[in-house]
Amino acid sequence: MITAEERAELIRALSGVVGDAHVVSDPAGLSVYQYDASDEAIAGIHQPLVAVLPATAEEVRDVARVAVACGLPIVARGAGTGLAGGAIASRGGVMIVLTRMTDIIEVNETDRYAIVEPGLINLDLSTSIADRGYFFAPDPASQRACSIGGNVANNSGGPHCLKYGVTSNHILGLEVVLPDGSLTWVGGPSAETSGYDLTGALVGSEGTLGVITKAMVRLTRTPETVSVLLASFPSMESASRAVTAIIADGILPASLEMMDALTITAVEAAFSCGYPLDAAAVLLIELDGLTETVAEHRDAVARLCSQHDAQQVRVATTKAEQDLLWLGRKAAFGTLGRLAPNYYLQDTVVPRTKLPAALDFIGYLSRNFDIQIANVFHAGDGNLHPLMLFDRYRPGQIQRVLEAGDALLAHCIDAGGSVSGEHGIGMEKKDALSLVFTTNDLAAMAGLKRSFDPRELFNPDKVFPTAFSCGELTNLKQQALEVDGMYVV
Ligand SMILES: Cc1cc2nc3c(=O)[nH]c(=O)nc-3n(C[C@H](O)[C@H](O)[C@H](O)COP(=O)(O)OP(=O)(O)OC[C@H]3O[C@@H](n4cnc5c(N)ncnc54)[C@H](O)[C@@H]3O)c2cc1C
């Protein structure tokens, strides 16, 4: 607990760092920061004590020093589009909001990197370097809103990650404020580094190890040609088999996305993108590269889709048509609001060949729990995003949705998948982490966390299962290893 005087003193100290205008401490202003894009069961409950919007890395460091000196938790926040409750201040404390830090500090075409501030919107980076012939490859469907810092912290994926890899493949180095109050760089522009891969440890650490204040990101050359195809299918199964056939043929599309009939209905009502309403599933397939190769692959993909019962294969003939097809995919989640007041978005992953079985199981869950489930997902990666539609005011619906979600996770893990495809662990999935990791695995991770953050002040209550604090996990690990006559942590 913090007294009124201590709170006033804290606000004075933070205002001294960033200026009065950039400290939010009134309950109405702070209510904005109670939410991210995760389910309201997580978001909406916890309010930070204070939110601070620094403008420079040094200000982030000084804000963190003030918070740490008061023993207060620190939660970093980008755009708040996270779907796992990662940017929620579960224990109050100081929220550091990075949205004022949006500069592109350097674009180095020779070494193909850019240094950017963490609050920069993902799409703004690609847009501003497009005329130089480069783009930033990780492209979450939220890329018009989400920040690069959030992408790094969540190791985000996106449609183009099938070919280009997830965020971790595009981060060369990071400037970070560590829990000891220091501001430091890890990694850098050279291809090989020695010692521990601390950049690798920070990417995907969900704000639990430090606050990212700059990112050195890899730039990718804009391909010579981009071709977008829409293929419609009479069943999800035939569409899934087409996905496997395309990859097995040695073709690696830039993206390979699937949408089911429910999603198509909602998207068409909202945007009239030209998705066929009589299809049980559509694949949105993007090919990129040298013009000649793309033409060859386009023919092969069309043939493989037809061999797997495609009703129609359409190639977008203009950039505007390509954009319209993509608009439907990228805005799909929001359009499902037309079908139900609420949805619970599950994020899980299976080996690609297990997609038909997983989709079957989703169909079974829909029938068994009497829940409409829409599917829109990165099929090429086996990364599923079933959206379970419900009305939170109808008794029993939330419970059924949560039970169906748990059953799906268990199915995907059994099939060789994992608990999160790309949205991170945050608060939502932390208990599920023990489904894929042993206590010893978790304790090893907790050892890393503690070596960065011994007081466990950075983004508490995220990633690690509820039942254990990191300290307890570390103790368990020590006990386990001492029994074996070893000592590690
Ligand atoms: C419609 C929609 C579509 C989406 N599609 C995708 C998709 O295709 N692929 C995908 O991977 N995700 C997707 N997401 C999820 C989300 O957009 C991504 O996880 C995104 O990277 C979050 O960025 P953000 O700036 O909003 O982060 P926030 O939500 O603000 O924060 C997310 C996490 O990162 C931490 N964090 C943020 N900034 C920093 C920083 N500077 N330093 C340290 N930690 C920090 C936070 O503490 C939190 O744990 C989607 C979300 C929506 C709403």
mmCIF file of C-alpha atoms in Angstrom, residues 23-341:
data_model
loop_
_atom_site.group_PDB
_atom_site.id
_atom_site.type_symbol
_atom_site.label_atom_id
_atom_site.label_comp_id
_atom_site.label_asym_id
_atom_site.label_seq_id
_atom_site.Cartn_x
_atom_site.Cartn_y
_atom_site.Cartn_z
ATOM 1 C CA VAL A 23 1.872 12.033 -16.155
ATOM 2 C CA VAL A 24 -1.657 10.609 -15.926
ATOM 3 C CA SER A 25 -2.895 10.081 -12.382
ATOM 4 C CA ASP A 26 -6.647 10.760 -12.351
ATOM 5 C CA PRO A 27 -8.909 7.684 -12.380
ATOM 6 C CA ALA A 28 -10.737 8.706 -15.584
ATOM 7 C CA GLY A 29 -7.481 9.229 -17.497
ATOM 8 C CA LEU A 30 -6.047 6.010 -16.096
ATOM 9 C CA SER A 31 -9.090 3.960 -17.143
ATOM 10 C CA VAL A 32 -7.708 3.951 -20.710
ATOM 11 C CA TYR A 33 -4.715 2.012 -19.430
ATOM 12 C CA GLN A 34 -6.827 -0.675 -17.742
ATOM 13 C CA TYR A 35 -7.421 -2.349 -21.082
ATOM 14 C CA ASP A 36 -5.509 -3.987 -23.854
ATOM 15 C CA ALA A 37 -7.184 -6.030 -26.612
ATOM 16 C CA SER A 38 -7.489 -9.138 -24.427
ATOM 17 C CA ASP A 39 -10.682 -10.464 -22.950
ATOM 18 C CA GLU A 40 -12.458 -8.202 -20.455
ATOM 19 C CA ALA A 41 -12.070 -10.921 -17.835
ATOM 20 C CA ILE A 42 -8.412 -9.860 -17.736
ATOM 21 C CA ALA A 43 -8.491 -6.287 -18.965
ATOM 22 C CA GLY A 44 -10.643 -3.683 -17.226
ATOM 23 C CA ILE A 45 -10.030 -4.837 -13.676
ATOM 24 C CA HIS A 46 -6.615 -3.428 -12.810
ATOM 25 C CA GLN A 47 -5.683 0.223 -12.916
ATOM 26 C CA PRO A 48 -2.088 1.457 -12.708
ATOM 27 C CA LEU A 49 -1.320 3.882 -9.915
ATOM 28 C CA VAL A 50 0.089 6.245 -12.480
ATOM 29 C CA ALA A 51 0.838 6.219 -16.220
ATOM 30 C CA VAL A 52 3.868 8.066 -17.537
ATOM 31 C CA LEU A 53 4.573 8.977 -21.167
ATOM 32 C CA PRO A 54 8.305 9.639 -21.571
ATOM 33 C CA ALA A 55 9.830 11.119 -24.722
ATOM 34 C CA THR A 56 13.379 9.751 -24.574
ATOM 35 C CA ALA A 57 15.267 6.648 -23.460
ATOM 36 C CA GLU A 58 16.865 8.676 -20.661
ATOM 37 C CA GLU A 59 13.411 9.659 -19.428
ATOM 38 C CA VAL A 60 12.324 5.994 -19.471
ATOM 39 C CA ARG A 61 15.422 5.151 -17.419
ATOM 40 C CA ASP A 62 14.744 7.943 -14.913
ATOM 41 C CA VAL A 63 11.056 6.986 -14.584
ATOM 42 C CA ALA A 64 12.107 3.378 -13.957
ATOM 43 C CA ARG A 65 14.620 4.535 -11.326
ATOM 44 C CA VAL A 66 11.893 6.460 -9.481
ATOM 45 C CA ALA A 67 9.532 3.461 -9.549
ATOM 46 C CA VAL A 68 12.208 0.960 -8.500
ATOM 47 C CA ALA A 69 13.339 3.223 -5.651
ATOM 48 C CA CYS A 70 9.727 3.146 -4.369
ATOM 49 C CA GLY A 71 9.549 -0.652 -4.861
ATOM 50 C CA LEU A 72 6.702 -0.223 -7.369
ATOM 51 C CA PRO A 73 6.006 -2.590 -10.268
ATOM 52 C CA ILE A 74 6.651 -1.328 -13.802
ATOM 53 C CA VAL A 75 4.551 -2.305 -16.801
ATOM 54 C CA ALA A 76 5.687 -1.198 -20.270
ATOM 55 C CA ARG A 77 2.965 -0.497 -22.786
ATOM 56 C CA GLY A 78 3.041 0.079 -26.525
ATOM 57 C CA ALA A 79 -0.230 0.455 -28.387
ATOM 58 C CA GLY A 80 -2.196 -1.872 -26.089
ATOM 59 C CA THR A 81 -3.260 -4.232 -28.905
ATOM 60 C CA GLY A 82 -1.882 -7.297 -27.098
ATOM 61 C CA LEU A 83 -4.335 -10.164 -26.825
ATOM 62 C CA ALA A 84 -2.967 -11.925 -23.748
ATOM 63 C CA GLY A 85 -3.212 -9.211 -21.075
ATOM 64 C CA GLY A 86 0.535 -8.495 -21.154
ATOM 65 C CA ALA A 87 0.195 -4.727 -20.756
ATOM 66 C CA ILE A 88 -2.132 -4.888 -17.743
ATOM 67 C CA ALA A 89 -0.951 -3.392 -14.442
ATOM 68 C CA SER A 90 -2.114 -6.331 -12.319
ATOM 69 C CA ARG A 91 -0.466 -4.899 -9.196
ATOM 70 C CA GLY A 92 -0.980 -1.217 -9.936
ATOM 71 C CA GLY A 93 2.355 0.569 -9.977
ATOM 72 C CA VAL A 94 3.830 2.630 -12.779
ATOM 73 C CA MET A 95 2.840 2.089 -16.387
ATOM 74 C CA ILE A 96 5.432 3.358 -18.874
ATOM 75 C CA VAL A 97 3.604 4.187 -22.097
ATOM 76 C CA LEU A 98 5.942 4.397 -25.091
ATOM 77 C CA THR A 99 3.571 6.012 -27.591
ATOM 78 C CA ARG A 100 5.421 9.354 -27.725
ATOM 79 C CA MET A 101 8.649 7.643 -28.802
ATOM 80 C CA THR A 102 7.987 7.184 -32.517
ATOM 81 C CA ASP A 103 11.165 8.399 -34.250
ATOM 82 C CA ILE A 104 13.076 6.563 -36.950
ATOM 83 C CA ILE A 105 16.563 7.465 -35.798
ATOM 84 C CA GLU A 106 18.638 5.959 -38.596
ATOM 85 C CA VAL A 107 18.074 4.087 -41.843
ATOM 86 C CA ASN A 108 21.250 2.355 -42.974
ATOM 87 C CA GLU A 109 20.748 0.913 -46.457
ATOM 88 C CA THR A 110 24.336 -0.312 -46.747
ATOM 89 C CA ASP A 111 24.049 -2.557 -43.712
ATOM 90 C CA ARG A 112 20.284 -2.954 -44.145
ATOM 91 C CA TYR A 113 19.072 -1.914 -40.749
ATOM 92 C CA ALA A 114 17.096 0.866 -39.125
ATOM 93 C CA ILE A 115 17.191 2.115 -35.549
ATOM 94 C CA VAL A 116 13.724 3.022 -34.334
ATOM 95 C CA GLU A 117 12.027 4.075 -31.143
ATOM 96 C CA PRO A 118 9.687 1.527 -29.510
ATOM 97 C CA GLY A 119 6.417 3.433 -29.932
ATOM 98 C CA LEU A 120 6.739 3.587 -33.728
ATOM 99 C CA ILE A 121 3.691 1.979 -35.355
ATOM 100 C CA ASN A 122 4.701 -1.144 -37.279
ATOM 101 C CA LEU A 123 3.141 -0.079 -40.596
ATOM 102 C CA ASP A 124 4.613 3.435 -40.354
ATOM 103 C CA LEU A 125 8.115 1.955 -40.562
ATOM 104 C CA SER A 126 7.397 0.039 -43.780
ATOM 105 C CA THR A 127 5.528 2.989 -45.290
ATOM 106 C CA SER A 128 8.317 5.433 -44.606
ATOM 107 C CA ILE A 129 11.070 3.276 -46.122
ATOM 108 C CA ALA A 130 9.024 1.996 -49.085
ATOM 109 C CA ASP A 131 10.509 4.517 -51.529
ATOM 110 C CA ARG A 132 14.005 3.241 -50.663
ATOM 111 C CA GLY A 133 12.929 -0.261 -51.689
ATOM 112 C CA TYR A 134 12.747 -1.822 -48.209
ATOM 113 C CA PHE A 135 10.150 -2.994 -45.706
ATOM 114 C CA PHE A 136 9.960 -4.390 -42.167
ATOM 115 C CA ALA A 137 8.793 -7.968 -42.621
ATOM 116 C CA PRO A 138 6.939 -8.869 -39.366
ATOM 117 C CA ASP A 139 3.368 -7.761 -40.019
ATOM 118 C CA PRO A 140 0.821 -8.654 -37.328
ATOM 119 C CA ALA A 141 -2.722 -8.172 -38.614
ATOM 120 C CA SER A 142 -2.791 -5.260 -36.131
ATOM 121 C CA GLN A 143 0.133 -3.569 -37.910
ATOM 122 C CA ARG A 144 -1.784 -0.316 -38.448
ATOM 123 C CA ALA A 145 -1.939 0.117 -34.683
ATOM 124 C CA CYS A 146 0.673 -1.981 -32.853
ATOM 125 C CA SER A 147 4.116 -0.707 -31.906
ATOM 126 C CA ILE A 148 7.540 -2.108 -32.776
ATOM 127 C CA GLY A 149 8.327 -2.318 -29.033
ATOM 128 C CA GLY A 150 5.204 -4.448 -28.552
ATOM 129 C CA ASN A 151 6.210 -6.625 -31.522
ATOM 130 C CA VAL A 152 9.648 -7.186 -29.993
ATOM 131 C CA ALA A 153 8.297 -7.842 -26.490
ATOM 132 C CA ASN A 154 5.769 -10.371 -27.835
ATOM 133 C CA ASN A 155 7.969 -11.790 -30.608
ATOM 134 C CA SER A 156 4.953 -11.190 -32.814
ATOM 135 C CA GLY A 157 4.119 -13.073 -35.961
ATOM 136 C CA GLY A 158 1.829 -12.162 -38.822
ATOM 137 C CA PRO A 159 0.816 -13.273 -42.315
ATOM 138 C CA HIS A 160 4.284 -12.744 -43.849
ATOM 139 C CA CYS A 161 6.072 -14.714 -41.121
ATOM 140 C CA LEU A 162 5.544 -17.938 -43.090
ATOM 141 C CA LYS A 163 8.290 -16.879 -45.495
ATOM 142 C CA TYR A 164 10.142 -14.176 -43.591
ATOM 143 C CA GLY A 165 10.074 -15.450 -39.988
ATOM 144 C CA VAL A 166 8.753 -13.884 -36.786
ATOM 145 C CA THR A 167 10.006 -10.694 -35.149
ATOM 146 C CA SER A 168 13.045 -12.388 -33.554
ATOM 147 C CA ASN A 169 14.450 -12.993 -37.045
ATOM 148 C CA HIS A 170 14.429 -9.240 -37.703
ATOM 149 C CA ILE A 171 15.944 -7.778 -34.544
ATOM 150 C CA LEU A 172 19.688 -7.149 -34.559
ATOM 151 C CA GLY A 173 20.030 -5.242 -31.319
ATOM 152 C CA LEU A 174 18.095 -3.487 -28.596
ATOM 153 C CA GLU A 175 18.564 -0.557 -26.276
ATOM 154 C CA VAL A 176 16.918 -1.400 -22.976
ATOM 155 C CA VAL A 177 16.315 -0.025 -19.504
ATOM 156 C CA LEU A 178 17.137 -2.846 -17.101
ATOM 157 C CA PRO A 179 15.638 -3.331 -13.645
ATOM 158 C CA ASP A 180 18.905 -2.096 -12.066
ATOM 159 C CA GLY A 181 18.158 1.300 -13.600
ATOM 160 C CA SER A 182 20.859 1.125 -16.288
ATOM 161 C CA LEU A 183 20.343 2.000 -19.939
ATOM 162 C CA THR A 184 22.287 -0.353 -22.184
ATOM 163 C CA TRP A 185 22.551 -1.855 -25.676
ATOM 164 C CA VAL A 186 22.568 -5.563 -26.447
ATOM 165 C CA GLY A 187 23.367 -7.006 -29.885
ATOM 166 C CA GLY A 188 24.323 -4.859 -32.848
ATOM 167 C CA PRO A 189 24.704 -4.749 -36.616
ATOM 168 C CA SER A 190 27.314 -7.503 -37.065
ATOM 169 C CA ALA A 191 26.088 -10.892 -38.194
ATOM 170 C CA GLU A 192 27.808 -12.854 -35.434
ATOM 171 C CA THR A 193 28.151 -11.923 -31.777
ATOM 172 C CA SER A 194 29.971 -13.651 -28.952
ATOM 173 C CA GLY A 195 28.716 -14.593 -25.525
ATOM 174 C CA TYR A 196 25.129 -15.036 -24.473
ATOM 175 C CA ASP A 197 22.435 -13.959 -26.927
ATOM 176 C CA LEU A 198 20.852 -11.326 -24.707
ATOM 177 C CA THR A 199 18.930 -9.840 -27.637
ATOM 178 C CA GLY A 200 17.365 -13.269 -28.088
ATOM 179 C CA ALA A 201 16.471 -13.373 -24.393
ATOM 180 C CA LEU A 202 14.804 -9.965 -24.524
ATOM 181 C CA VAL A 203 12.766 -10.645 -27.682
ATOM 182 C CA GLY A 204 9.554 -12.289 -26.515
ATOM 183 C CA SER A 205 10.191 -11.533 -22.839
ATOM 184 C CA GLU A 206 6.945 -9.533 -22.637
ATOM 185 C CA GLY A 207 8.373 -6.644 -20.647
ATOM 186 C CA THR A 208 9.488 -8.918 -17.792
ATOM 187 C CA LEU A 209 13.230 -8.340 -18.252
ATOM 188 C CA GLY A 210 13.441 -4.676 -19.249
ATOM 189 C CA VAL A 211 11.842 -1.816 -21.149
ATOM 190 C CA ILE A 212 12.922 -1.558 -24.778
ATOM 191 C CA THR A 213 13.812 2.008 -25.678
ATOM 192 C CA LYS A 214 15.280 1.477 -29.171
ATOM 193 C CA ALA A 215 15.350 -1.402 -31.632
ATOM 194 C CA MET A 216 17.858 -2.043 -34.388
ATOM 195 C CA VAL A 217 15.687 -3.823 -36.952
ATOM 196 C CA ARG A 218 16.649 -5.708 -40.091
ATOM 197 C CA LEU A 219 15.319 -4.242 -43.344
ATOM 198 C CA THR A 220 14.080 -6.550 -46.077
ATOM 199 C CA ARG A 221 14.312 -5.710 -49.789
ATOM 200 C CA THR A 222 10.940 -5.092 -51.430
ATOM 201 C CA PRO A 223 10.268 -7.986 -53.834
ATOM 202 C CA GLU A 224 10.195 -7.351 -57.579
ATOM 203 C CA THR A 225 6.655 -8.732 -57.932
ATOM 204 C CA VAL A 226 3.782 -9.521 -55.587
ATOM 205 C CA SER A 227 0.848 -11.667 -56.644
ATOM 206 C CA VAL A 228 -2.273 -12.313 -54.525
ATOM 207 C CA LEU A 229 -4.648 -15.211 -55.180
ATOM 208 C CA LEU A 230 -7.980 -16.033 -53.610
ATOM 209 C CA ALA A 231 -8.998 -19.703 -53.743
ATOM 210 C CA SER A 232 -12.389 -20.900 -52.484
ATOM 211 C CA PHE A 233 -13.128 -24.437 -51.255
ATOM 212 C CA PRO A 234 -16.175 -26.577 -50.433
ATOM 213 C CA SER A 235 -14.703 -27.595 -47.041
ATOM 214 C CA MET A 236 -12.053 -26.542 -44.530
ATOM 215 C CA GLU A 237 -10.532 -29.961 -45.020
ATOM 216 C CA SER A 238 -9.952 -29.507 -48.759
ATOM 217 C CA ALA A 239 -8.485 -26.049 -48.108
ATOM 218 C CA SER A 240 -6.152 -27.529 -45.463
ATOM 219 C CA ARG A 241 -5.036 -30.260 -47.846
ATOM 220 C CA ALA A 242 -4.281 -27.600 -50.463
ATOM 221 C CA VAL A 243 -2.110 -25.765 -47.906
ATOM 222 C CA THR A 244 -0.062 -28.916 -47.254
ATOM 223 C CA ALA A 245 0.198 -29.642 -50.996
ATOM 224 C CA ILE A 246 1.508 -26.153 -51.805
ATOM 225 C CA ILE A 247 4.260 -26.340 -49.191
ATOM 226 C CA ALA A 248 5.075 -29.971 -50.062
ATOM 227 C CA ASP A 249 5.549 -28.872 -53.689
ATOM 228 C CA GLY A 250 8.482 -26.724 -52.559
ATOM 229 C CA ILE A 251 6.677 -23.411 -52.932
ATOM 230 C CA LEU A 252 7.003 -21.005 -50.023
ATOM 231 C CA PRO A 253 4.331 -18.316 -50.346
ATOM 232 C CA ALA A 254 4.911 -15.004 -48.564
ATOM 233 C CA SER A 255 1.604 -15.722 -46.799
ATOM 234 C CA LEU A 256 -1.005 -18.435 -46.742
ATOM 235 C CA GLU A 257 -4.093 -17.432 -44.769
ATOM 236 C CA MET A 258 -7.401 -19.233 -44.274
ATOM 237 C CA MET A 259 -10.873 -17.911 -43.449
ATOM 238 C CA ASP A 260 -14.014 -19.973 -42.866
ATOM 239 C CA ALA A 261 -17.615 -19.373 -43.948
ATOM 240 C CA LEU A 262 -18.612 -17.526 -40.778
ATOM 241 C CA THR A 263 -15.711 -15.116 -41.173
ATOM 242 C CA ILE A 264 -16.414 -14.641 -44.879
ATOM 243 C CA THR A 265 -20.029 -13.668 -44.087
ATOM 244 C CA ALA A 266 -18.943 -11.068 -41.541
ATOM 245 C CA VAL A 267 -16.131 -9.659 -43.696
ATOM 246 C CA GLU A 268 -18.298 -9.384 -46.802
ATOM 247 C CA ALA A 269 -21.059 -7.601 -44.878
ATOM 248 C CA ALA A 270 -18.511 -5.062 -43.674
ATOM 249 C CA PHE A 271 -16.228 -4.508 -46.661
ATOM 250 C CA SER A 272 -17.492 -6.317 -49.795
ATOM 251 C CA CYS A 273 -14.010 -7.644 -50.530
ATOM 252 C CA GLY A 274 -15.218 -10.120 -53.129
ATOM 253 C CA TYR A 275 -14.889 -13.298 -51.020
ATOM 254 C CA PRO A 276 -17.394 -15.879 -52.362
ATOM 255 C CA LEU A 277 -20.317 -16.323 -49.960
ATOM 256 C CA ASP A 278 -20.954 -19.915 -51.036
ATOM 257 C CA ALA A 279 -17.481 -21.143 -49.970
ATOM 258 C CA ALA A 280 -16.845 -23.133 -46.790
ATOM 259 C CA ALA A 281 -13.302 -21.740 -46.730
ATOM 260 C CA VAL A 282 -11.048 -19.403 -48.680
ATOM 261 C CA LEU A 283 -7.282 -19.279 -48.897
ATOM 262 C CA LEU A 284 -5.600 -15.929 -49.393
ATOM 263 C CA ILE A 285 -2.223 -16.703 -50.924
ATOM 264 C CA GLU A 286 0.488 -14.138 -51.542
ATOM 265 C CA LEU A 287 3.516 -14.970 -53.676
ATOM 266 C CA ASP A 288 6.469 -12.642 -53.984
ATOM 267 C CA GLY A 289 9.926 -12.583 -55.546
ATOM 268 C CA LEU A 290 11.321 -12.394 -59.060
ATOM 269 C CA THR A 291 8.610 -11.853 -61.677
ATOM 270 C CA GLU A 292 9.387 -15.049 -63.571
ATOM 271 C CA THR A 293 9.411 -17.246 -60.461
ATOM 272 C CA VAL A 294 6.198 -15.690 -59.136
ATOM 273 C CA ALA A 295 4.443 -16.419 -62.460
ATOM 274 C CA GLU A 296 5.624 -20.043 -62.329
ATOM 275 C CA HIS A 297 4.518 -20.463 -58.700
ATOM 276 C CA ARG A 298 1.172 -18.777 -59.390
ATOM 277 C CA ASP A 299 0.357 -21.390 -62.024
ATOM 278 C CA ALA A 300 1.478 -24.208 -59.749
ATOM 279 C CA VAL A 301 -0.557 -22.908 -56.785
ATOM 280 C CA ALA A 302 -3.679 -22.538 -58.951
ATOM 281 C CA ARG A 303 -3.203 -26.103 -60.209
ATOM 282 C CA LEU A 304 -2.683 -27.534 -56.696
ATOM 283 C CA CYS A 305 -5.760 -25.703 -55.386
ATOM 284 C CA SER A 306 -7.852 -27.102 -58.271
ATOM 285 C CA GLN A 307 -6.497 -30.598 -57.562
ATOM 286 C CA HIS A 308 -7.798 -30.186 -54.007
ATOM 287 C CA ASP A 309 -11.336 -29.301 -55.091
ATOM 288 C CA ALA A 310 -11.060 -25.497 -55.278
ATOM 289 C CA GLN A 311 -14.328 -24.083 -56.602
ATOM 290 C CA GLN A 312 -12.610 -20.974 -57.884
ATOM 291 C CA VAL A 313 -9.094 -19.493 -58.019
ATOM 292 C CA ARG A 314 -8.926 -15.768 -58.664
ATOM 293 C CA VAL A 315 -5.784 -13.682 -59.140
ATOM 294 C CA ALA A 316 -5.991 -10.020 -58.096
ATOM 295 C CA THR A 317 -5.098 -8.014 -61.198
ATOM 296 C CA THR A 318 -4.414 -4.611 -59.652
ATOM 297 C CA LYS A 319 -2.769 -3.319 -56.485
ATOM 298 C CA ALA A 320 -6.174 -1.964 -55.384
ATOM 299 C CA GLU A 321 -7.691 -5.440 -55.739
ATOM 300 C CA GLN A 322 -4.829 -6.971 -53.755
ATOM 301 C CA ASP A 323 -5.301 -4.387 -51.014
ATOM 302 C CA LEU A 324 -9.048 -5.063 -50.867
ATOM 303 C CA LEU A 325 -8.479 -8.812 -50.450
ATOM 304 C CA TRP A 326 -5.972 -8.100 -47.666
ATOM 305 C CA LEU A 327 -8.267 -5.576 -45.989
ATOM 306 C CA GLY A 328 -10.811 -8.340 -45.414
ATOM 307 C CA ARG A 329 -8.215 -10.567 -43.762
ATOM 308 C CA LYS A 330 -6.558 -7.898 -41.644
ATOM 309 C CA ALA A 331 -9.837 -6.407 -40.411
ATOM 310 C CA ALA A 332 -11.592 -9.765 -39.991
ATOM 311 C CA PHE A 333 -11.559 -9.929 -36.167
ATOM 312 C CA GLY A 334 -13.419 -6.634 -35.829
ATOM 313 C CA THR A 335 -16.097 -7.594 -38.343
ATOM 314 C CA LEU A 336 -17.153 -10.553 -36.162
ATOM 315 C CA GLY A 337 -18.768 -7.991 -33.869
ATOM 316 C CA ARG A 338 -21.593 -8.168 -36.426
ATOM 317 C CA LEU A 339 -22.296 -11.762 -35.392
ATOM 318 C CA ALA A 340 -22.043 -11.646 -31.604
ATOM 319 C CA PRO A 341 -21.416 -9.061 -28.893
#
